[in-house]
XYZ file of N, CA, C and O in Angstrom:
600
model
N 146.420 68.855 9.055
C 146.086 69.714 10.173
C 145.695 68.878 11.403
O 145.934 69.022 12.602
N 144.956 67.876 10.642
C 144.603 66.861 12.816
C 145.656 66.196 12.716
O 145.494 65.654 13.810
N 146.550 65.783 12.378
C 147.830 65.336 12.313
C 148.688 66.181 13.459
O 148.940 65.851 14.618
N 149.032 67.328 12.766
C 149.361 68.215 13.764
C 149.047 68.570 15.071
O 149.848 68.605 16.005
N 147.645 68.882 15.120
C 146.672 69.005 16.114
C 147.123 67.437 17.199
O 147.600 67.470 18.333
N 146.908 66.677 16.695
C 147.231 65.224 17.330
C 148.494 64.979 18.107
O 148.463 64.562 19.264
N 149.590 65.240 17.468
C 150.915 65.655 17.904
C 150.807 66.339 19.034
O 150.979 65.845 20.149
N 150.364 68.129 18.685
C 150.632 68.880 19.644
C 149.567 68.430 21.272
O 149.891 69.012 22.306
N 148.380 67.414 21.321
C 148.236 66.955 22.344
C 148.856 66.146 23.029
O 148.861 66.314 24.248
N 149.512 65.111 22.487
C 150.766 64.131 22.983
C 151.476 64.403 23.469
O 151.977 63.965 24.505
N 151.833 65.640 22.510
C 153.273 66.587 23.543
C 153.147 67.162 25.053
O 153.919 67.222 26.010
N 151.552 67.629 24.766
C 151.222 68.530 26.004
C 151.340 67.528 27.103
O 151.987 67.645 28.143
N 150.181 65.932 26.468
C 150.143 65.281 27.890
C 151.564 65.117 28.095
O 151.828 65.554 29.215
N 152.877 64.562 27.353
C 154.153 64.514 27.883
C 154.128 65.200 29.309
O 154.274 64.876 30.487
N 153.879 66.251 28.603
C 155.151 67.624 29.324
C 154.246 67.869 30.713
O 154.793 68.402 31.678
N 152.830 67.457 30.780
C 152.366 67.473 31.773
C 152.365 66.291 32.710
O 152.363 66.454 33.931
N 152.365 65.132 32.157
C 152.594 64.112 33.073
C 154.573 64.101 33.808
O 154.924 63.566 34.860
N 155.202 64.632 33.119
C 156.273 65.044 33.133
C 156.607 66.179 34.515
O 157.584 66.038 35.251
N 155.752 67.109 34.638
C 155.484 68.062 35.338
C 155.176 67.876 36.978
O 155.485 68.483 38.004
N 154.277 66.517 36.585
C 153.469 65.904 38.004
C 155.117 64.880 38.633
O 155.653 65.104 39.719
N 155.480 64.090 37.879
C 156.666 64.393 38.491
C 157.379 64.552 39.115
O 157.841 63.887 40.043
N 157.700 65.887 38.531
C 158.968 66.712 38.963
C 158.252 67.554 40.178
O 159.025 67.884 41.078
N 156.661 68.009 40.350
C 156.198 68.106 41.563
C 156.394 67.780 42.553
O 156.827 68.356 43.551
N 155.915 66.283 42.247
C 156.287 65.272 43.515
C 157.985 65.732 44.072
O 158.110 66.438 45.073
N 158.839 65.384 43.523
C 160.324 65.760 43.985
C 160.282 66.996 44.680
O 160.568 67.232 45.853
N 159.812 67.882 43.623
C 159.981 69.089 44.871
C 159.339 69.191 46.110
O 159.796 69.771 47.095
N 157.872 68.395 46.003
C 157.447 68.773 47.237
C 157.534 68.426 48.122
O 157.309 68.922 49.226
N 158.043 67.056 47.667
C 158.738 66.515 48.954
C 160.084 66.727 49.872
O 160.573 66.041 50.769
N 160.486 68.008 49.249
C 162.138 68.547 49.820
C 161.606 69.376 50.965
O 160.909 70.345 50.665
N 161.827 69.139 52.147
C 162.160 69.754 53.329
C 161.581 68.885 54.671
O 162.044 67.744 54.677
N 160.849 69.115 55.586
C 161.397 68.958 56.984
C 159.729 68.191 56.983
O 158.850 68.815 56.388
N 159.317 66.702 57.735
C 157.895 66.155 57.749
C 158.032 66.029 59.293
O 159.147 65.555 59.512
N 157.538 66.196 60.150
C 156.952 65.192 61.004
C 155.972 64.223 60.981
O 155.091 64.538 60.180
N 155.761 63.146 61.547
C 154.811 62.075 61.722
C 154.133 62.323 62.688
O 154.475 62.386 63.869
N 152.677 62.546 62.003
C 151.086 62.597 62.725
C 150.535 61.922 62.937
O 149.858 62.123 63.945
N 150.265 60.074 61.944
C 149.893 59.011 62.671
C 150.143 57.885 61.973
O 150.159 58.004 60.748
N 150.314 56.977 62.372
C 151.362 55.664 62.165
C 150.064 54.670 62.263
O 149.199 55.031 63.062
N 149.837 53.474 61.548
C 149.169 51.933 61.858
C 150.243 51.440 61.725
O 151.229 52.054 61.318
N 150.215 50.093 62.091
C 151.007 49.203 61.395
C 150.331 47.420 61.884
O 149.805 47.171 62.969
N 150.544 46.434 60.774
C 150.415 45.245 61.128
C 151.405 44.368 60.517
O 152.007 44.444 59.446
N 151.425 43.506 61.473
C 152.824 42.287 60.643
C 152.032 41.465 61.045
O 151.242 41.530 61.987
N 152.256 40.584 60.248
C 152.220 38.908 60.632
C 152.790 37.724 60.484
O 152.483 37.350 59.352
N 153.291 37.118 60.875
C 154.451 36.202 60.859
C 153.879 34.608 60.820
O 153.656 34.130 61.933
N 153.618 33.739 59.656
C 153.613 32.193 59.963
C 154.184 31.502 59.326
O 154.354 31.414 58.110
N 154.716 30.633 60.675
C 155.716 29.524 60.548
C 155.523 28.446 59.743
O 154.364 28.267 59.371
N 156.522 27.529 59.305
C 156.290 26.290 58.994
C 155.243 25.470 60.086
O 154.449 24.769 59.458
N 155.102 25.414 61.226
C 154.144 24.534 62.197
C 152.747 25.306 62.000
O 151.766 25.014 62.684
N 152.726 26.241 61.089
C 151.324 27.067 60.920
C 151.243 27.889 62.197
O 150.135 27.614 62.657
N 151.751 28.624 62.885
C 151.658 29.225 64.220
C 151.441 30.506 63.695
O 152.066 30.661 62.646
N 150.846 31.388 64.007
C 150.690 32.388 63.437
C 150.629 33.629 64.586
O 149.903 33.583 65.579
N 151.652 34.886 64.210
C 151.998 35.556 65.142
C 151.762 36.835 64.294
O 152.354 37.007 63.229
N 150.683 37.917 64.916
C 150.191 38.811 64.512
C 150.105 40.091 65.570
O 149.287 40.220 66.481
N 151.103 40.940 65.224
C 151.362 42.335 65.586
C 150.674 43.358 65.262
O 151.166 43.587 64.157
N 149.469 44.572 65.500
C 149.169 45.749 65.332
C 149.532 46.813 66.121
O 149.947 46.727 67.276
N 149.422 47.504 65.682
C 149.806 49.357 66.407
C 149.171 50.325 66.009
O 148.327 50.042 65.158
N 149.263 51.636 66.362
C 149.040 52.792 65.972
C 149.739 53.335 66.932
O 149.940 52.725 67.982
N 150.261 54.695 66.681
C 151.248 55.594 66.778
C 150.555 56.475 67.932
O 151.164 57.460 68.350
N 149.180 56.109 68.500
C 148.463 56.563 69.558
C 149.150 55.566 70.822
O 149.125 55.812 72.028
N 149.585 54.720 70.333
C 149.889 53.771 71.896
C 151.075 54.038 71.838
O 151.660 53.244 72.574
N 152.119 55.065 71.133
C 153.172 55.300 71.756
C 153.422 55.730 73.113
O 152.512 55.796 73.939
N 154.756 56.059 73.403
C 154.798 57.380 74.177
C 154.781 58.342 74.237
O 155.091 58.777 73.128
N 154.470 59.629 75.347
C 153.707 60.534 75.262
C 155.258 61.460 74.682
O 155.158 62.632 74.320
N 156.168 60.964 74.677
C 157.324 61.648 74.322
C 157.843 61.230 73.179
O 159.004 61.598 73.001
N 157.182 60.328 72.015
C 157.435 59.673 70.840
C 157.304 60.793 69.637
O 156.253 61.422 69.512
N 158.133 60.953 68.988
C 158.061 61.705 67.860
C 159.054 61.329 66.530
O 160.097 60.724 66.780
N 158.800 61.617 65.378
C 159.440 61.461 64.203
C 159.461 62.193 63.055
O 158.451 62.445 62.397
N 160.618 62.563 62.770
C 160.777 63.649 61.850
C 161.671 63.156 60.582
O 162.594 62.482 61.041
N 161.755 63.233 59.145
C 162.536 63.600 57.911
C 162.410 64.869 57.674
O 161.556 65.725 57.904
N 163.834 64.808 56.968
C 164.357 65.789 56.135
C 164.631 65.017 54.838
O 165.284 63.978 54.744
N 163.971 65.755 53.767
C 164.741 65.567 52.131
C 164.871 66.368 51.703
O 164.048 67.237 51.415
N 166.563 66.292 51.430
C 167.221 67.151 50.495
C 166.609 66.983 49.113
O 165.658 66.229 48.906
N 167.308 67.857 48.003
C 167.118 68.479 47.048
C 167.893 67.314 46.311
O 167.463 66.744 45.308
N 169.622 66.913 47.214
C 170.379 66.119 46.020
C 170.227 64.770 46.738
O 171.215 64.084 47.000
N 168.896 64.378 47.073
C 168.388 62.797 47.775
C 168.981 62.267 48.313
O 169.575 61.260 47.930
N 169.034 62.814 49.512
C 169.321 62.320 51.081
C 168.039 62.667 51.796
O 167.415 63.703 51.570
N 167.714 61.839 52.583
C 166.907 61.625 53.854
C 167.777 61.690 54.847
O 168.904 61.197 54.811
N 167.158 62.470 56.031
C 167.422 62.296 57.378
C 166.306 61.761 58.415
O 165.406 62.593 58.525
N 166.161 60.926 58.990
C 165.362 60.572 60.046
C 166.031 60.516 61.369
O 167.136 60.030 61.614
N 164.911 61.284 62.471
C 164.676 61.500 63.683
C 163.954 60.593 64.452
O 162.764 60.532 64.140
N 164.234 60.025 65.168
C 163.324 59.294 66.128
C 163.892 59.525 67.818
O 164.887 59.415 68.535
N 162.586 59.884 67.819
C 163.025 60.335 69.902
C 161.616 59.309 70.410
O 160.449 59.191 70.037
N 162.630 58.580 71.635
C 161.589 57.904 72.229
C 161.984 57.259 73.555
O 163.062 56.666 73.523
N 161.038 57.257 75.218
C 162.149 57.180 76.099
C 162.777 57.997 76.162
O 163.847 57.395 76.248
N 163.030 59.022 76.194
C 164.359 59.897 76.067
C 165.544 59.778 75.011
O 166.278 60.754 74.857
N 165.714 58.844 74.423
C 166.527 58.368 73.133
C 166.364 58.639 71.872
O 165.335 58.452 71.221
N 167.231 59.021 71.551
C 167.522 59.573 69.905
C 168.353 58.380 69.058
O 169.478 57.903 69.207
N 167.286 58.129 68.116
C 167.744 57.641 66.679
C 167.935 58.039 65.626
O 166.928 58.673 65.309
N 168.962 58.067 64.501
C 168.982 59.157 63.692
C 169.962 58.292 62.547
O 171.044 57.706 62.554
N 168.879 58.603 61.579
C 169.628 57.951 60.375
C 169.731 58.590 59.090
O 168.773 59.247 58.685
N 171.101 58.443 58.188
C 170.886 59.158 56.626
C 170.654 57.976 55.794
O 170.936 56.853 56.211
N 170.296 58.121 54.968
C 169.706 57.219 53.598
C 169.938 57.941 52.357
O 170.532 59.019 52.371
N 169.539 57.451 51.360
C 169.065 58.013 49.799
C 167.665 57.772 49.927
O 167.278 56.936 50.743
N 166.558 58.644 48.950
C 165.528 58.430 48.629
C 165.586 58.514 47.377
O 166.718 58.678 46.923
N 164.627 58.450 46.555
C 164.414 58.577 45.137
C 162.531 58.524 44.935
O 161.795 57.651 45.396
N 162.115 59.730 44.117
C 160.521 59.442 43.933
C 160.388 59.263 42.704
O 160.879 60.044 41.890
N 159.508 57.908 42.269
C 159.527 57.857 41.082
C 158.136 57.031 40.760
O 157.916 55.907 41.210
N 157.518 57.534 40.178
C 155.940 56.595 39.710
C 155.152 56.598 40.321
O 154.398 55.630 40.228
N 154.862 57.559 41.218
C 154.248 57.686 42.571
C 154.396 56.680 44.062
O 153.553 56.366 44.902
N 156.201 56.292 43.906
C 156.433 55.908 44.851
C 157.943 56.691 45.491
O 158.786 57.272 44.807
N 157.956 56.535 46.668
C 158.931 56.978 47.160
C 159.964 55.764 47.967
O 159.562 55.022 48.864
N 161.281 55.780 47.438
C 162.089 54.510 47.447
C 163.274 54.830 48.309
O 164.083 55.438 47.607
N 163.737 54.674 49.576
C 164.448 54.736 50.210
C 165.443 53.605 50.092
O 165.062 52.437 50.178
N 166.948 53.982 49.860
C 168.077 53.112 49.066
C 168.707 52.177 49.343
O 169.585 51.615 48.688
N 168.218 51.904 50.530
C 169.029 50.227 51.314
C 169.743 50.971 52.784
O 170.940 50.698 52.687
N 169.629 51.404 53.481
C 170.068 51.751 54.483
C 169.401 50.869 55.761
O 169.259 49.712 55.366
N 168.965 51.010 57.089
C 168.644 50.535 57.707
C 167.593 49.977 57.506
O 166.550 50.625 57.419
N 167.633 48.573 57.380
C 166.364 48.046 56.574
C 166.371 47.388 55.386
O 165.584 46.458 55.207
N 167.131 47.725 54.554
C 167.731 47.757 53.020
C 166.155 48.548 52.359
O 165.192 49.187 52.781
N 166.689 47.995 51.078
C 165.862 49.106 50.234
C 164.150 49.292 50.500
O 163.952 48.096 50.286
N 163.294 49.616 50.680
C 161.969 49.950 50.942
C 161.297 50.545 49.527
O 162.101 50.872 48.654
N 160.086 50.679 49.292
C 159.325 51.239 48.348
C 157.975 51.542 49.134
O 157.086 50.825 49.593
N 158.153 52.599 49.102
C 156.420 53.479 49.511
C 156.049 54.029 48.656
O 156.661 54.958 48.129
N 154.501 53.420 48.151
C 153.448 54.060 47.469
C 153.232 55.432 48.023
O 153.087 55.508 49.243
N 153.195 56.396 47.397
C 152.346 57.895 48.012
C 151.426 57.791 47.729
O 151.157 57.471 46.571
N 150.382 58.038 48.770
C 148.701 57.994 48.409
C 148.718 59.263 48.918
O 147.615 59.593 49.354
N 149.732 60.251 49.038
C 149.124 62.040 48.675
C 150.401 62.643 49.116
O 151.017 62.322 50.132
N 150.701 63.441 48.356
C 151.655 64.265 48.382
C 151.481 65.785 48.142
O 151.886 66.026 47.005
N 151.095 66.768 48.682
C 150.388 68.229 48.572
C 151.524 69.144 49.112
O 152.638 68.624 49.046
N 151.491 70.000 49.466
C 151.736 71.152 49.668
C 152.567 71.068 51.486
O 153.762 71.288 51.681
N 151.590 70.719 52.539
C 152.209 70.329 53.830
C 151.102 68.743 54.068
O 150.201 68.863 54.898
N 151.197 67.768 53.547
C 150.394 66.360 53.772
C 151.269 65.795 53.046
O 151.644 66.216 51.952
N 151.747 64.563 53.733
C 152.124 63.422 52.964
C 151.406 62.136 53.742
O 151.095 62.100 54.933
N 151.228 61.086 52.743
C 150.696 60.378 53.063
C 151.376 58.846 52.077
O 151.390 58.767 50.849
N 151.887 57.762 53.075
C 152.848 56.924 52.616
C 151.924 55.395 52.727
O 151.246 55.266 53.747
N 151.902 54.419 51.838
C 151.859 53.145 52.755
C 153.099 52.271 52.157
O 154.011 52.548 51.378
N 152.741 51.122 52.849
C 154.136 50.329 52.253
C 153.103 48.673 52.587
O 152.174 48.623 53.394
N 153.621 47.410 51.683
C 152.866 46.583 52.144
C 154.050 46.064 51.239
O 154.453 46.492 50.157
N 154.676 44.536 52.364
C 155.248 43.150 51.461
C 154.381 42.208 52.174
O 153.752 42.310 53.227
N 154.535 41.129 51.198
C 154.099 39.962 51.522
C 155.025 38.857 51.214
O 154.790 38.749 50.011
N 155.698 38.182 51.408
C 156.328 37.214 51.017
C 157.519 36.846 52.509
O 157.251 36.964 53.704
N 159.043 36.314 51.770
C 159.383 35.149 53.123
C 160.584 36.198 53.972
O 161.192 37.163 53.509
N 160.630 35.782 54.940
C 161.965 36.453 55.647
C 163.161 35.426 55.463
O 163.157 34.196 55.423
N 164.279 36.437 55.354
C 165.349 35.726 54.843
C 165.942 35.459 55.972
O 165.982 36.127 57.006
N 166.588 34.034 55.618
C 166.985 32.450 56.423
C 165.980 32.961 57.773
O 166.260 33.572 58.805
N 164.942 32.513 57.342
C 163.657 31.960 58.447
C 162.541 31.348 58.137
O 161.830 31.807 57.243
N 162.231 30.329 58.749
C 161.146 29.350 57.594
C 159.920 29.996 57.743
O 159.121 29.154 58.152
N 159.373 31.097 57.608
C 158.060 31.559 57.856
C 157.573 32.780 56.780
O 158.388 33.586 56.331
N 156.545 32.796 56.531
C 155.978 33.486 55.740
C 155.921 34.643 56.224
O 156.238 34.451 57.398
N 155.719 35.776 56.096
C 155.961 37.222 56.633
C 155.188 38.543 55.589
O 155.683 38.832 54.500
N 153.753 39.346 56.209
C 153.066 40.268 56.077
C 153.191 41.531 56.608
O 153.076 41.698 57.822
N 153.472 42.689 55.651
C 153.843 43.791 56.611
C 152.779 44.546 55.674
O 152.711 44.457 54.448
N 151.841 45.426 56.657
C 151.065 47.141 56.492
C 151.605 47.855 57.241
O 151.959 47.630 58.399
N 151.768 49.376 56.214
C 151.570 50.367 57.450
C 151.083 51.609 56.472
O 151.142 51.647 55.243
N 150.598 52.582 57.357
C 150.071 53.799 57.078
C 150.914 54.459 57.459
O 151.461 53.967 58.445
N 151.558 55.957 56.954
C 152.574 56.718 57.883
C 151.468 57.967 56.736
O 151.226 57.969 55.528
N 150.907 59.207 58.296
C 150.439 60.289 57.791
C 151.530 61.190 58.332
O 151.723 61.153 59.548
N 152.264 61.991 57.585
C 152.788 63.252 58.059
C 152.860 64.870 57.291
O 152.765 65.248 56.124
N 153.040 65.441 58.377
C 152.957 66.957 58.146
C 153.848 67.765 57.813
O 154.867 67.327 58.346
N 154.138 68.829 57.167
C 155.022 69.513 56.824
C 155.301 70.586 57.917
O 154.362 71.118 58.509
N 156.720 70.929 58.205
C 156.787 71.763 59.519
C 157.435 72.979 59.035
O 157.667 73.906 59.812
């Protein structure tokens, strides 16, 4: 009988960790805008020179905005208006382990941790550390991306 009993909890956590998931996928299908952006890089050379970039999505322009779309059969669309100019790109995504993996498109492949995924909140970071290719310098990237469901 706890044999059984034992089983039928294993199963449950399965089917529930299983569940969380297949959440994530769905909830992430439809239309985000971007509410607020950090970001830092840092770049050092072989001569030790060290070149260090921050932002936030407050020192854009007052006409800066950014939007995805994810489909159902994993495609991304991204929007970027800025200046008056439109950027606009398709990709693959894929969510898996509580990350969300965009497939090599502009950029090549990416991996974002979700640190929240709800109902209308998403909340992304992304962090490498290591070298840029054919360039002798070491290379640090953060960013925060908060967005909203529209």
């Amino acid at each position: 009988m706890k044999f059984f009993a034992m089983v039928l909890c294993i199963a449950t956590l399965g089917m529930i960790t299983t569940s969380c998931s297949k959440d994530d996928e769905d909830l992430i299908v439809g239309e985000w805008k971007l509410a607020y952006l950090t970001s830092t890089s840092v770049e050092i050379d072989d001569n030790g020179s060290i070149y260090r970039l921050t932002g936030t999505s407050d020192e854009y322009p007052d006409d800066f905005e950014e939007k995805m779309k994810f489909t159902k059969d994993g495609i991304v669309y991204t929007w970027a208006y800025m200046n008056g100019e439109v950027h606009e790109n398709q990709d693959r995504y894929v969510v898996r382990d509580g990350y969300l993996v965009f497939g090599g498109g502009i950029g090549g492949v990416k991996k974002f941790q979700i640190e929240k995924l709800v109902k209308k909140e998403l909340i992304l970071s992304y962090n490498y550390d290591g070298e840029i290719p054919d360039h002798d310098a070491n290379y640090l990237e953060r960013l925060w991306m908060e967005f909203k469901k529209i």
